[in-house]
Amino acid sequence: GGTATMIGDPPNIIIGNMLSEYLDFTAFLINLAPGVIITAPFAYAFLRWYFREAFADPVLVADIPHLQKMYPITNRVLLVKCGAVLFCVILSFFLHPVTHLDPAWVSILGAVWLLTIFDLHHCHEALMTVEWDTLLFFAALFVVVEGVGELGLLRAIANVLSDMIGGMEINARQEAALCLIVWASAIFSAFVDNIPFTA
Protein backbone atom coordinates (compact mmCIF):
# COMPACT_ATOMS: atom_id res chain seq x y z
CA GLY A 1 0.00 0.00 0.00
CA GLY A 2 2.79 2.44 0.86
CA THR A 3 4.43 1.81 -2.50
CA ALA A 4 1.56 3.28 -4.51
CA THR A 5 1.83 6.91 -3.40
CA MET A 6 4.61 9.47 -3.19
CA ILE A 7 4.08 9.82 0.57
CA GLY A 8 3.67 6.09 1.28
CA ASP A 9 7.14 5.61 2.76
CA PRO A 10 10.43 7.56 3.03
CA PRO A 11 12.07 6.13 -0.15
CA ASN A 12 9.06 7.25 -2.19
CA ILE A 13 9.34 10.74 -0.71
CA ILE A 14 13.05 10.87 -1.60
CA ILE A 15 12.41 9.70 -5.16
CA GLY A 16 9.47 12.07 -5.57
CA ASN A 17 11.47 15.09 -4.38
CA MET A 18 14.41 14.25 -6.65
CA LEU A 19 12.11 13.87 -9.68
CA SER A 20 9.69 16.66 -8.78
CA GLU A 21 10.33 18.39 -12.12
CA TYR A 22 9.21 15.33 -14.07
CA LEU A 23 6.84 13.51 -11.71
CA ASP A 24 3.97 14.81 -9.61
CA PHE A 25 1.81 13.10 -6.98
CA THR A 26 -0.86 11.97 -9.46
CA ALA A 27 1.63 10.64 -12.01
CA PHE A 28 3.41 8.71 -9.24
CA LEU A 29 0.11 7.12 -8.23
CA ILE A 30 -0.92 6.33 -11.82
CA ASN A 31 2.40 4.61 -12.57
CA LEU A 32 2.71 2.54 -9.40
CA ALA A 33 -0.89 1.77 -8.46
CA PRO A 34 -1.39 -0.87 -11.23
CA GLY A 35 1.65 -2.82 -10.02
CA VAL A 36 0.43 -2.65 -6.44
CA ILE A 37 -3.06 -3.82 -7.47
CA ILE A 38 -1.58 -6.75 -9.42
CA THR A 39 0.73 -7.88 -6.60
CA ALA A 40 -1.73 -7.31 -3.73
CA PRO A 41 -3.63 -10.64 -4.15
CA PHE A 42 -0.35 -12.59 -4.18
CA ALA A 43 0.88 -10.76 -1.08
CA TYR A 44 -2.45 -11.44 0.65
CA ALA A 45 -2.28 -15.14 -0.30
CA PHE A 46 1.27 -15.42 1.05
CA LEU A 47 0.40 -13.65 4.31
CA ARG A 48 -2.67 -15.83 4.74
CA TRP A 49 -0.52 -18.96 4.23
CA TYR A 50 2.31 -17.73 6.46
CA PHE A 51 -0.06 -16.77 9.31
CA ARG A 52 -2.42 -19.69 8.72
CA GLU A 53 -2.53 -20.54 12.43
CA ALA A 54 -3.85 -17.09 13.29
CA PHE A 55 -6.41 -17.28 10.48
CA ALA A 56 -7.53 -20.71 11.73
CA ASP A 57 -8.98 -19.15 14.89
CA PRO A 58 -12.67 -18.21 14.91
CA VAL A 59 -13.52 -14.86 13.43
CA LEU A 60 -13.09 -12.13 16.00
CA VAL A 61 -16.13 -9.99 16.64
CA ALA A 62 -15.33 -6.39 17.46
CA ASP A 63 -17.11 -5.09 20.53
CA ILE A 64 -17.76 -1.54 19.33
CA PRO A 65 -19.26 -0.19 22.61
CA HIS A 66 -16.31 -1.60 24.57
CA LEU A 67 -13.82 -0.02 22.15
CA GLN A 68 -15.64 3.31 22.38
CA LYS A 69 -15.31 3.20 26.18
CA MET A 70 -11.62 2.30 25.99
CA TYR A 71 -10.76 4.91 23.36
CA PRO A 72 -13.30 7.73 23.64
CA ILE A 73 -13.22 10.81 21.44
CA THR A 74 -12.51 13.54 23.97
CA ASN A 75 -12.47 16.55 21.64
CA ARG A 76 -14.82 16.30 18.67
CA VAL A 77 -14.15 19.89 17.56
CA LEU A 78 -10.43 19.15 17.29
CA LEU A 79 -11.23 15.93 15.43
CA VAL A 80 -13.20 17.88 12.82
CA LYS A 81 -10.40 20.45 12.51
CA CYS A 82 -7.78 17.71 12.04
CA GLY A 83 -9.98 16.03 9.43
CA ALA A 84 -10.31 19.31 7.54
CA VAL A 85 -6.54 19.90 7.59
CA LEU A 86 -5.88 16.32 6.46
CA PHE A 87 -8.34 16.73 3.59
CA CYS A 88 -6.66 19.98 2.49
CA VAL A 89 -3.20 18.40 2.66
CA ILE A 90 -4.22 15.38 0.55
CA LEU A 91 -6.01 17.68 -1.90
CA SER A 92 -2.84 19.79 -2.16
CA PHE A 93 -0.87 16.66 -3.05
CA PHE A 94 -3.15 16.01 -6.00
CA LEU A 95 -3.03 19.71 -7.01
CA HIS A 96 0.76 19.64 -7.34
CA PRO A 97 0.62 20.30 -11.14
CA VAL A 98 -1.28 23.52 -10.37
CA THR A 99 0.41 24.73 -7.18
CA HIS A 100 3.93 23.33 -7.86
CA LEU A 101 4.42 22.90 -4.12
CA ASP A 102 6.65 20.02 -3.05
CA PRO A 103 4.94 17.39 -0.84
CA ALA A 104 7.43 18.18 1.93
CA TRP A 105 6.31 21.82 2.06
CA VAL A 106 2.65 20.81 1.95
CA SER A 107 3.19 18.45 4.90
CA ILE A 108 5.06 21.11 6.90
CA LEU A 109 2.34 23.69 6.23
CA GLY A 110 -0.29 21.14 7.32
CA ALA A 111 1.62 20.42 10.54
CA VAL A 112 2.01 24.14 11.34
CA TRP A 113 -1.67 24.68 10.58
CA LEU A 114 -2.60 21.88 13.00
CA LEU A 115 -0.41 23.37 15.73
CA THR A 116 -2.04 26.78 15.33
CA ILE A 117 -5.61 25.49 15.44
CA PHE A 118 -4.84 23.05 18.28
CA ASP A 119 -3.98 25.51 21.03
CA LEU A 120 -0.89 27.68 21.07
CA HIS A 121 -0.79 27.47 24.87
CA HIS A 122 -0.43 23.66 24.67
CA CYS A 123 1.83 23.63 21.63
CA HIS A 124 4.76 22.27 23.66
CA GLU A 125 2.70 19.18 24.56
CA ALA A 126 2.23 18.35 20.88
CA LEU A 127 5.93 18.96 20.18
CA MET A 128 6.87 16.59 23.03
CA THR A 129 5.06 13.74 21.28
CA VAL A 130 7.24 14.11 18.17
CA GLU A 131 9.85 11.33 17.94
CA TRP A 132 12.84 13.64 17.79
CA ASP A 133 15.32 10.79 18.18
CA THR A 134 13.96 9.14 15.02
CA LEU A 135 14.15 12.42 13.09
CA LEU A 136 17.73 12.98 14.26
CA PHE A 137 18.59 9.41 13.29
CA PHE A 138 17.35 9.96 9.74
CA ALA A 139 19.11 13.33 9.55
CA ALA A 140 22.41 11.73 10.61
CA LEU A 141 21.78 8.89 8.15
CA PHE A 142 21.47 11.32 5.25
CA VAL A 143 24.68 13.05 6.37
CA VAL A 144 26.52 9.70 6.31
CA VAL A 145 25.11 8.84 2.87
CA GLU A 146 26.13 12.25 1.52
CA GLY A 147 29.61 11.72 2.96
CA VAL A 148 29.89 8.34 1.26
CA GLY A 149 28.72 9.95 -1.97
CA GLU A 150 31.35 12.69 -1.67
CA LEU A 151 34.03 10.02 -1.17
CA GLY A 152 33.07 8.58 -4.55
CA LEU A 153 32.05 5.11 -3.39
CA LEU A 154 28.55 5.29 -4.85
CA ARG A 155 29.89 6.68 -8.12
CA ALA A 156 32.45 3.85 -8.29
CA ILE A 157 29.70 1.24 -7.85
CA ALA A 158 27.59 2.98 -10.51
CA ASN A 159 30.56 3.02 -12.90
CA VAL A 160 31.11 -0.72 -12.43
CA LEU A 161 27.46 -1.43 -13.22
CA SER A 162 27.57 0.96 -16.17
CA ASP A 163 30.65 -0.77 -17.58
CA MET A 164 29.00 -4.17 -17.20
CA ILE A 165 25.92 -2.96 -19.07
CA GLY A 166 28.01 -1.21 -21.73
CA GLY A 167 29.91 -4.41 -22.48
CA MET A 168 26.75 -6.25 -23.51
CA GLU A 169 25.15 -6.39 -26.93
CA ILE A 170 22.99 -3.40 -27.83
CA ASN A 171 19.87 -5.49 -28.44
CA ALA A 172 20.03 -7.06 -24.97
CA ARG A 173 21.23 -4.00 -23.11
CA GLN A 174 17.85 -2.77 -21.80
CA GLU A 175 16.75 -6.15 -20.41
CA ALA A 176 20.19 -6.80 -18.93
CA ALA A 177 20.28 -3.32 -17.35
CA LEU A 178 16.87 -3.81 -15.71
CA CYS A 179 17.83 -7.26 -14.41
CA LEU A 180 21.23 -6.08 -13.15
CA ILE A 181 19.84 -2.99 -11.41
CA VAL A 182 17.06 -5.00 -9.73
CA TRP A 183 19.45 -7.68 -8.46
CA ALA A 184 22.10 -5.17 -7.40
CA SER A 185 19.44 -3.22 -5.50
CA ALA A 186 18.20 -6.39 -3.83
CA ILE A 187 21.72 -7.40 -2.76
CA PHE A 188 22.80 -3.96 -1.54
CA SER A 189 19.52 -3.34 0.31
CA ALA A 190 20.13 -6.55 2.29
CA PHE A 191 23.13 -4.85 3.90
CA VAL A 192 22.02 -1.21 3.76
CA ASP A 193 18.60 0.03 4.86
CA ASN A 194 16.27 1.05 2.05
CA ILE A 195 16.18 4.72 3.08
CA PRO A 196 19.94 5.45 2.85
CA PHE A 197 20.15 3.15 -0.17
CA THR A 198 17.52 5.24 -1.96
CA ALA A 199 19.21 8.48 -0.91
Coordinates of C-alpha atoms in Angstrom, one line a residue:
G1 CA 0.0 0.0 0.0
G2 CA 2.8 2.4 0.9
T3 CA 4.4 1.8 -2.5
A4 CA 1.6 3.3 -4.5
T5 CA 1.8 6.9 -3.4
M6 CA 4.6 9.5 -3.2
I7 CA 4.1 9.8 0.6
G8 CA 3.7 6.1 1.3
D9 CA 7.1 5.6 2.8
P10 CA 10.4 7.6 3.0
P11 CA 12.1 6.1 -0.2
N12 CA 9.1 7.3 -2.2
I13 CA 9.3 10.7 -0.7
I14 CA 13.0 10.9 -1.6
I15 CA 12.4 9.7 -5.2
G16 CA 9.5 12.1 -5.6
N17 CA 11.5 15.1 -4.4
M18 CA 14.4 14.2 -6.7
L19 CA 12.1 13.9 -9.7
S20 CA 9.7 16.7 -8.8
E21 CA 10.3 18.4 -12.1
Y22 CA 9.2 15.3 -14.1
L23 CA 6.8 13.5 -11.7
D24 CA 4.0 14.8 -9.6
F25 CA 1.8 13.1 -7.0
T26 CA -0.9 12.0 -9.5
A27 CA 1.6 10.6 -12.0
F28 CA 3.4 8.7 -9.2
L29 CA 0.1 7.1 -8.2
I30 CA -0.9 6.3 -11.8
N31 CA 2.4 4.6 -12.6
L32 CA 2.7 2.5 -9.4
A33 CA -0.9 1.8 -8.5
P34 CA -1.4 -0.9 -11.2
G35 CA 1.6 -2.8 -10.0
V36 CA 0.4 -2.6 -6.4
I37 CA -3.1 -3.8 -7.5
I38 CA -1.6 -6.8 -9.4
T39 CA 0.7 -7.9 -6.6
A40 CA -1.7 -7.3 -3.7
P41 CA -3.6 -10.6 -4.2
F42 CA -0.4 -12.6 -4.2
A43 CA 0.9 -10.8 -1.1
Y44 CA -2.4 -11.4 0.6
A45 CA -2.3 -15.1 -0.3
F46 CA 1.3 -15.4 1.0
L47 CA 0.4 -13.7 4.3
R48 CA -2.7 -15.8 4.7
W49 CA -0.5 -19.0 4.2
Y50 CA 2.3 -17.7 6.5
F51 CA -0.1 -16.8 9.3
R52 CA -2.4 -19.7 8.7
E53 CA -2.5 -20.5 12.4
A54 CA -3.8 -17.1 13.3
F55 CA -6.4 -17.3 10.5
A56 CA -7.5 -20.7 11.7
D57 CA -9.0 -19.1 14.9
P58 CA -12.7 -18.2 14.9
V59 CA -13.5 -14.9 13.4
L60 CA -13.1 -12.1 16.0
V61 CA -16.1 -10.0 16.6
A62 CA -15.3 -6.4 17.5
D63 CA -17.1 -5.1 20.5
I64 CA -17.8 -1.5 19.3
P65 CA -19.3 -0.2 22.6
H66 CA -16.3 -1.6 24.6
L67 CA -13.8 0.0 22.1
Q68 CA -15.6 3.3 22.4
K69 CA -15.3 3.2 26.2
M70 CA -11.6 2.3 26.0
Y71 CA -10.8 4.9 23.4
P72 CA -13.3 7.7 23.6
I73 CA -13.2 10.8 21.4
T74 CA -12.5 13.5 24.0
N75 CA -12.5 16.5 21.6
R76 CA -14.8 16.3 18.7
V77 CA -14.1 19.9 17.6
L78 CA -10.4 19.2 17.3
L79 CA -11.2 15.9 15.4
V80 CA -13.2 17.9 12.8
K81 CA -10.4 20.4 12.5
C82 CA -7.8 17.7 12.0
G83 CA -10.0 16.0 9.4
A84 CA -10.3 19.3 7.5
V85 CA -6.5 19.9 7.6
L86 CA -5.9 16.3 6.5
F87 CA -8.3 16.7 3.6
C88 CA -6.7 20.0 2.5
V89 CA -3.2 18.4 2.7
I90 CA -4.2 15.4 0.6
L91 CA -6.0 17.7 -1.9
S92 CA -2.8 19.8 -2.2
F93 CA -0.9 16.7 -3.0
F94 CA -3.2 16.0 -6.0
L95 CA -3.0 19.7 -7.0
H96 CA 0.8 19.6 -7.3
P97 CA 0.6 20.3 -11.1
V98 CA -1.3 23.5 -10.4
T99 CA 0.4 24.7 -7.2
H100 CA 3.9 23.3 -7.9
L101 CA 4.4 22.9 -4.1
D102 CA 6.6 20.0 -3.0
P103 CA 4.9 17.4 -0.8
A104 CA 7.4 18.2 1.9
W105 CA 6.3 21.8 2.1
V106 CA 2.7 20.8 1.9
S107 CA 3.2 18.5 4.9
I108 CA 5.1 21.1 6.9
L109 CA 2.3 23.7 6.2
G110 CA -0.3 21.1 7.3
A111 CA 1.6 20.4 10.5
V112 CA 2.0 24.1 11.3
W113 CA -1.7 24.7 10.6
L114 CA -2.6 21.9 13.0
L115 CA -0.4 23.4 15.7
T116 CA -2.0 26.8 15.3
I117 CA -5.6 25.5 15.4
F118 CA -4.8 23.1 18.3
D119 CA -4.0 25.5 21.0
L120 CA -0.9 27.7 21.1
H121 CA -0.8 27.5 24.9
H122 CA -0.4 23.7 24.7
C123 CA 1.8 23.6 21.6
H124 CA 4.8 22.3 23.7
E125 CA 2.7 19.2 24.6
A126 CA 2.2 18.4 20.9
L127 CA 5.9 19.0 20.2
M128 CA 6.9 16.6 23.0
T129 CA 5.1 13.7 21.3
V130 CA 7.2 14.1 18.2
E131 CA 9.8 11.3 17.9
W132 CA 12.8 13.6 17.8
D133 CA 15.3 10.8 18.2
T134 CA 14.0 9.1 15.0
L135 CA 14.1 12.4 13.1
L136 CA 17.7 13.0 14.3
F137 CA 18.6 9.4 13.3
F138 CA 17.3 10.0 9.7
A139 CA 19.1 13.3 9.5
A140 CA 22.4 11.7 10.6
L141 CA 21.8 8.9 8.2
F142 CA 21.5 11.3 5.3
V143 CA 24.7 13.1 6.4
V144 CA 26.5 9.7 6.3
V145 CA 25.1 8.8 2.9
E146 CA 26.1 12.2 1.5
G147 CA 29.6 11.7 3.0
V148 CA 29.9 8.3 1.3
G149 CA 28.7 9.9 -2.0
E150 CA 31.4 12.7 -1.7
L151 CA 34.0 10.0 -1.2
G152 CA 33.1 8.6 -4.6
L153 CA 32.0 5.1 -3.4
L154 CA 28.5 5.3 -4.8
R155 CA 29.9 6.7 -8.1
A156 CA 32.5 3.8 -8.3
I157 CA 29.7 1.2 -7.9
A158 CA 27.6 3.0 -10.5
N159 CA 30.6 3.0 -12.9
V160 CA 31.1 -0.7 -12.4
L161 CA 27.5 -1.4 -13.2
S162 CA 27.6 1.0 -16.2
D163 CA 30.7 -0.8 -17.6
M164 CA 29.0 -4.2 -17.2
I165 CA 25.9 -3.0 -19.1
G166 CA 28.0 -1.2 -21.7
G167 CA 29.9 -4.4 -22.5
M168 CA 26.8 -6.2 -23.5
E169 CA 25.2 -6.4 -26.9
I170 CA 23.0 -3.4 -27.8
N171 CA 19.9 -5.5 -28.4
A172 CA 20.0 -7.1 -25.0
R173 CA 21.2 -4.0 -23.1
Q174 CA 17.9 -2.8 -21.8
E175 CA 16.8 -6.2 -20.4
A176 CA 20.2 -6.8 -18.9
A177 CA 20.3 -3.3 -17.3
L178 CA 16.9 -3.8 -15.7
C179 CA 17.8 -7.3 -14.4
L180 CA 21.2 -6.1 -13.1
I181 CA 19.8 -3.0 -11.4
V182 CA 17.1 -5.0 -9.7
W183 CA 19.4 -7.7 -8.5
A184 CA 22.1 -5.2 -7.4
S185 CA 19.4 -3.2 -5.5
A186 CA 18.2 -6.4 -3.8
I187 CA 21.7 -7.4 -2.8
F188 CA 22.8 -4.0 -1.5
S189 CA 19.5 -3.3 0.3
A190 CA 20.1 -6.6 2.3
F191 CA 23.1 -4.9 3.9
V192 CA 22.0 -1.2 3.8
D193 CA 18.6 0.0 4.9
N194 CA 16.3 1.1 2.1
I195 CA 16.2 4.7 3.1
P196 CA 19.9 5.5 2.8
F197 CA 20.2 3.1 -0.2
T198 CA 17.5 5.2 -2.0
A199 CA 19.2 8.5 -0.9

